[in-house]
Structures are given as structure tokens and as C-alpha cells.
mmCIF file of C-alpha atoms in Angstrom:
data_model
loop_
_atom_site.group_PDB
_atom_site.id
_atom_site.type_symbol
_atom_site.label_atom_id
_atom_site.label_comp_id
_atom_site.label_asym_id
_atom_site.label_seq_id
_atom_site.Cartn_x
_atom_site.Cartn_y
_atom_site.Cartn_z
ATOM 1 C CA ILE E 63 54.639 2.296 -44.256
ATOM 2 C CA PHE E 64 54.982 -0.737 -46.631
ATOM 3 C CA PHE E 65 53.811 1.230 -49.669
ATOM 4 C CA LEU E 66 56.162 4.017 -48.822
ATOM 5 C CA ALA E 67 59.024 1.564 -48.242
ATOM 6 C CA CYS E 68 58.065 0.083 -51.871
ATOM 7 C CA PHE E 69 58.223 3.463 -53.362
ATOM 8 C CA PHE E 70 61.613 4.416 -52.188
ATOM 9 C CA TYR E 71 63.049 0.842 -52.900
ATOM 10 C CA LEU E 72 61.842 1.125 -56.433
ATOM 11 C CA PHE E 73 62.936 4.689 -56.835
ATOM 12 C CA TYR E 74 66.349 4.478 -55.268
ATOM 13 C CA GLN E 75 67.224 0.712 -56.070
ATOM 14 C CA VAL E 76 65.099 -0.746 -58.751
ATOM 15 C CA HIS E 77 64.847 2.132 -61.263
ATOM 16 C CA PRO E 78 61.418 0.892 -62.903
ATOM 17 C CA VAL E 79 61.875 3.469 -65.792
ATOM 18 C CA LEU E 80 64.518 1.020 -67.148
ATOM 19 C CA SER E 81 62.178 -1.489 -68.000
ATOM 20 C CA ILE E 82 61.137 0.786 -70.829
ATOM 21 C CA GLU E 83 64.719 -0.324 -72.120
ATOM 22 C CA VAL E 84 63.996 -4.025 -72.048
ATOM 23 C CA GLN E 85 59.963 -3.767 -73.059
ATOM 24 C CA THR E 86 59.973 -0.981 -75.457
ATOM 25 C CA PRO E 87 56.537 0.113 -75.098
ATOM 26 C CA VAL E 88 55.471 1.810 -78.156
ATOM 27 C CA PHE E 89 51.952 3.298 -78.286
ATOM 28 C CA PHE E 90 50.128 4.707 -81.181
ATOM 29 C CA MET E 91 46.830 6.158 -81.356
ATOM 30 C CA THR E 92 45.645 4.737 -84.434
ATOM 31 C CA ALA E 93 42.561 2.417 -85.098
ATOM 32 C CA ASP E 94 45.010 -0.405 -86.725
ATOM 33 C CA PHE E 95 47.116 -0.430 -83.471
ATOM 34 C CA TRP E 96 44.179 -0.841 -81.303
ATOM 35 C CA ARG E 97 42.386 -3.507 -83.745
ATOM 36 C CA GLU E 98 45.729 -5.535 -83.317
ATOM 37 C CA PHE E 99 45.462 -5.799 -79.438
ATOM 38 C CA LEU E 100 41.520 -6.772 -79.783
ATOM 39 C CA LYS E 101 42.496 -9.705 -81.787
ATOM 40 C CA ILE E 102 43.888 -11.573 -78.938
ATOM 41 C CA PRO E 103 42.631 -12.587 -75.410
ATOM 42 C CA GLY E 104 44.211 -10.050 -73.118
ATOM 43 C CA GLY E 105 44.975 -7.798 -75.759
ATOM 44 C CA PHE E 106 43.038 -4.849 -73.903
ATOM 45 C CA THR E 107 45.003 -5.261 -70.809
ATOM 46 C CA ASP E 108 48.241 -5.139 -72.897
ATOM 47 C CA TRP E 109 47.134 -2.316 -74.771
ATOM 48 C CA PHE E 110 46.287 -0.284 -71.446
ATOM 49 C CA SER E 111 49.451 -1.317 -69.746
ATOM 50 C CA LEU E 112 51.407 0.318 -72.832
ATOM 51 C CA LEU E 113 49.259 3.469 -72.369
ATOM 52 C CA PHE E 114 50.091 3.281 -68.697
ATOM 53 C CA MET E 115 53.777 2.872 -69.390
ATOM 54 C CA GLN E 116 53.689 6.194 -71.261
ATOM 55 C CA PHE E 117 53.818 8.120 -68.083
ATOM 56 C CA TRP E 118 56.853 6.325 -66.882
ATOM 57 C CA THR E 119 59.038 9.090 -68.034
ATOM 58 C CA THR E 120 61.147 9.446 -64.887
ATOM 59 C CA ASP E 121 62.072 7.140 -61.919
ATOM 60 C CA LEU E 122 59.743 9.415 -59.826
ATOM 61 C CA TRP E 123 56.670 8.890 -61.878
ATOM 62 C CA SER E 124 57.335 5.074 -62.599
ATOM 63 C CA SER E 125 57.946 4.391 -58.901
ATOM 64 C CA LEU E 126 54.926 6.282 -58.031
ATOM 65 C CA LEU E 127 52.551 4.530 -60.520
ATOM 66 C CA LEU E 128 53.825 1.167 -59.692
ATOM 67 C CA SER E 129 53.484 1.730 -55.935
ATOM 68 C CA ILE E 130 50.060 2.840 -56.488
ATOM 69 C CA CYS E 131 49.245 -0.592 -58.575
ATOM 70 C CA LEU E 132 50.861 -2.613 -55.799
ATOM 71 C CA TRP E 133 48.660 -0.611 -53.320
ATOM 72 C CA LEU E 134 45.640 -1.517 -55.353
ATOM 73 C CA VAL E 135 46.496 -4.988 -55.481
ATOM 74 C CA ALA E 136 46.756 -5.109 -51.607
ATOM 75 C CA PHE E 137 43.845 -2.921 -51.137
ATOM 76 C CA LEU E 138 41.531 -5.486 -53.350
ATOM 77 C CA THR E 139 43.182 -8.473 -51.778
ATOM 78 C CA ARG E 140 41.983 -6.974 -48.217
ATOM 79 C CA LYS E 141 38.397 -6.428 -49.585
ATOM 80 C CA TRP E 142 38.418 -9.871 -51.058
ATOM 81 C CA LEU E 143 39.349 -11.447 -47.687
ATOM 82 C CA GLU E 144 36.867 -9.443 -45.809
ATOM 83 C CA THR E 145 34.086 -10.423 -48.148
ATOM 84 C CA LEU E 146 35.238 -13.859 -47.968
ATOM 85 C CA SER E 147 35.091 -14.161 -44.151
ATOM 86 C CA GLU E 148 32.794 -11.274 -43.183
ATOM 87 C CA LYS E 149 35.177 -10.611 -40.510
ATOM 88 C CA ARG E 150 38.627 -8.295 -39.963
ATOM 89 C CA PRO E 151 41.229 -10.528 -41.691
ATOM 90 C CA VAL E 152 44.792 -10.964 -40.548
ATOM 91 C CA HIS E 153 46.175 -7.467 -40.866
ATOM 92 C CA THR E 154 49.230 -8.306 -43.064
ATOM 93 C CA PHE E 155 48.163 -11.207 -44.880
ATOM 94 C CA HIS E 156 46.714 -9.065 -47.722
ATOM 95 C CA LEU E 157 50.156 -7.417 -48.492
ATOM 96 C CA ILE E 158 51.610 -11.056 -49.664
ATOM 97 C CA PRO E 159 50.338 -10.459 -53.370
ATOM 98 C CA ALA E 160 51.748 -7.190 -53.359
ATOM 99 C CA ALA E 161 54.983 -8.173 -51.822
ATOM 100 C CA LEU E 162 55.434 -10.789 -54.447
ATOM 101 C CA LEU E 163 54.440 -8.450 -57.220
ATOM 102 C CA LEU E 164 57.331 -6.150 -55.965
ATOM 103 C CA VAL E 165 59.633 -8.986 -56.230
ATOM 104 C CA LEU E 166 58.761 -9.758 -59.797
ATOM 105 C CA HIS E 167 58.865 -6.076 -60.872
ATOM 106 C CA VAL E 168 62.392 -5.844 -59.796
ATOM 107 C CA GLN E 169 62.886 -7.904 -63.015
ATOM 108 C CA SER E 170 63.116 -5.287 -65.876
ATOM 109 C CA SER E 171 61.314 -7.810 -68.212
ATOM 110 C CA PHE E 172 58.065 -8.327 -66.131
ATOM 111 C CA ARG E 173 55.195 -6.890 -67.775
ATOM 112 C CA LEU E 174 52.944 -4.419 -66.229
ATOM 113 C CA GLY E 175 50.090 -5.989 -67.913
ATOM 114 C CA ILE E 176 50.070 -9.124 -65.693
ATOM 115 C CA THR E 177 49.642 -6.550 -62.601
ATOM 116 C CA LEU E 178 46.819 -4.692 -64.248
ATOM 117 C CA ALA E 179 45.130 -8.033 -65.217
ATOM 118 C CA LEU E 180 45.416 -8.914 -61.591
ATOM 119 C CA ILE E 181 43.801 -5.831 -60.266
ATOM 120 C CA VAL E 182 40.809 -6.126 -62.895
ATOM 121 C CA ASN E 183 40.270 -9.660 -62.064
ATOM 122 C CA LEU E 184 40.259 -8.827 -58.025
ATOM 123 C CA ALA E 185 38.005 -6.097 -58.655
ATOM 124 C CA VAL E 186 35.446 -8.127 -60.715
ATOM 125 C CA VAL E 187 35.788 -11.105 -58.353
ATOM 126 C CA ILE E 188 34.680 -8.856 -55.303
ATOM 127 C CA LEU E 189 32.003 -7.348 -57.291
ATOM 128 C CA PHE E 190 30.589 -10.886 -58.079
ATOM 129 C CA MET E 191 30.820 -12.128 -54.708
ATOM 130 C CA ARG E 192 28.987 -9.264 -53.109
ATOM 131 C CA TRP E 193 26.297 -9.714 -55.435
ATOM 132 C CA LYS E 194 23.570 -11.740 -53.972
ATOM 133 C CA SER E 195 21.168 -13.544 -56.175
ATOM 134 C CA LYS E 196 18.538 -15.817 -55.233
ATOM 135 C CA ARG E 197 18.572 -17.901 -58.118
ATOM 136 C CA GLN E 198 21.597 -20.207 -58.607
ATOM 137 C CA LEU E 199 20.893 -20.559 -62.298
ATOM 138 C CA LEU E 200 21.279 -16.812 -62.949
ATOM 139 C CA ARG E 201 24.532 -16.681 -60.767
ATOM 140 C CA THR E 202 26.012 -19.388 -62.830
ATOM 141 C CA VAL E 203 25.067 -17.853 -66.253
ATOM 142 C CA VAL E 204 26.180 -14.621 -65.116
ATOM 143 C CA ALA E 205 29.419 -16.109 -63.692
ATOM 144 C CA LEU E 206 30.010 -17.846 -67.317
ATOM 145 C CA VAL E 207 29.433 -14.516 -69.226
ATOM 146 C CA VAL E 208 31.732 -12.743 -66.745
ATOM 147 C CA ALA E 209 34.384 -15.317 -67.336
ATOM 148 C CA VAL E 210 34.218 -14.954 -71.169
ATOM 149 C CA LEU E 211 34.565 -11.191 -71.005
ATOM 150 C CA LEU E 212 37.446 -11.426 -68.651
ATOM 151 C CA TYR E 213 39.143 -13.854 -70.772
ATOM 152 C CA TRP E 214 38.681 -11.366 -73.521
ATOM 153 C CA LEU E 215 40.031 -8.279 -71.243
ATOM 154 C CA SER E 216 42.845 -10.053 -69.358
ATOM 155 C CA GLY E 217 43.913 -13.421 -71.139
ATOM 156 C CA GLY E 218 44.677 -16.155 -68.777
ATOM 157 C CA ALA E 219 44.542 -14.161 -65.860
ATOM 158 C CA PHE E 220 40.754 -14.763 -66.075
ATOM 159 C CA LEU E 221 41.507 -17.928 -64.237
ATOM 160 C CA ILE E 222 42.128 -15.932 -61.149
ATOM 161 C CA PHE E 223 38.189 -15.008 -61.000
ATOM 162 C CA VAL E 224 37.194 -18.605 -61.958
ATOM 163 C CA ILE E 225 39.117 -20.267 -59.264
ATOM 164 C CA LEU E 226 38.338 -17.507 -56.591
ATOM 165 C CA ALA E 227 34.444 -17.204 -57.435
ATOM 166 C CA GLY E 228 34.330 -21.037 -57.673
ATOM 167 C CA LEU E 229 36.071 -21.449 -54.506
ATOM 168 C CA ASN E 230 33.701 -19.253 -52.750
ATOM 169 C CA ASP E 231 30.729 -20.940 -53.937
ATOM 170 C CA LEU E 232 31.817 -24.337 -53.401
ATOM 171 C CA LEU E 233 33.365 -23.817 -49.800
ATOM 172 C CA PHE E 234 31.163 -21.151 -48.324
ATOM 173 C CA GLY E 235 28.057 -21.443 -50.695
ATOM 174 C CA LYS E 236 27.532 -17.724 -50.824
#
């Protein structure tokens, strides 16, 4: 019900297609355009968000795609909480990040790349937390390699992975 309400709120009140007027998502299918994004940390996520925003042609599609992104954030947050506690978490706590992102996406200048970076980092931290290794050194080396790759993929949002995985290892020793 929450995401249906998000969809209708975005569709009737916010009109996310108007963010194209502020952000102007130009997307080219050339190698030079791709290379420019690979030069900076987080460029891949920015490139993918520009590709994703090419489908924001109407309020219906943009509201639907943004609602799907919010659902993914809530779903991944719930899976992270389940992995963390190994119990069923409080049934509405996982909606907090999605609600905050909804408030942020009301502003036309809020970039979709930030939401996509959060989705990527949450997915990777869940996979990392579910991976059980008997050797702590191997787990540490893999965590460092993954952190570097996430820095290249999502820029500063890699800190989400670092903080959540670090807290998991420090507090719960998993």
C-alpha cells in the first residue's frame, strides 16, 4: 500500500518527469561519452542513471520507475535487517529509507544516481554479509577489494558498504 501511495503521490503531485527540465539527462551511445564517465569515481552509476532517465518520458513511466526504485530500497533494507538480526525485523522499519528518498525526490534537483548507488551498495552488503568465510584474512581482503570496486562504481556511496559491513563484523562478529 505504501508504494502504491508513493506512485500516486509522484504521479499526481510531484510529476517526476519535470526533473528532466532541471537535470537535462543527455545520453549518447558513443565510446567517448562512456569514457568520460569512467574517469571519475561513481561515473558508472551516473551513466546508468542517465540511461535509466531516458525512459522518463511521461509522468506515468517516471512515477512507476521511481516507485520501483523506492521498493528496491525498502526490499534490500528489509533483507539487510533480516540478515543482521536473523529474526523478523519490525515490519515498518525498512520503509524509512524509502520514505526519506521519496521526500528527497520531491525536489527536482535530486539525482537518481544517488538512489541507484544506494541500491547497488545495499545489494553488495547483503551478499557480503551472507558470505561466510572461515578465514578472517580472506574476508578482510575481499572486503577491501569490494570497497575499491564500489568506490569506482558508486563514488562516495561506497561508504554505505564500508560502514554497514564494518559494523556487522565489529558488533556481531559474523
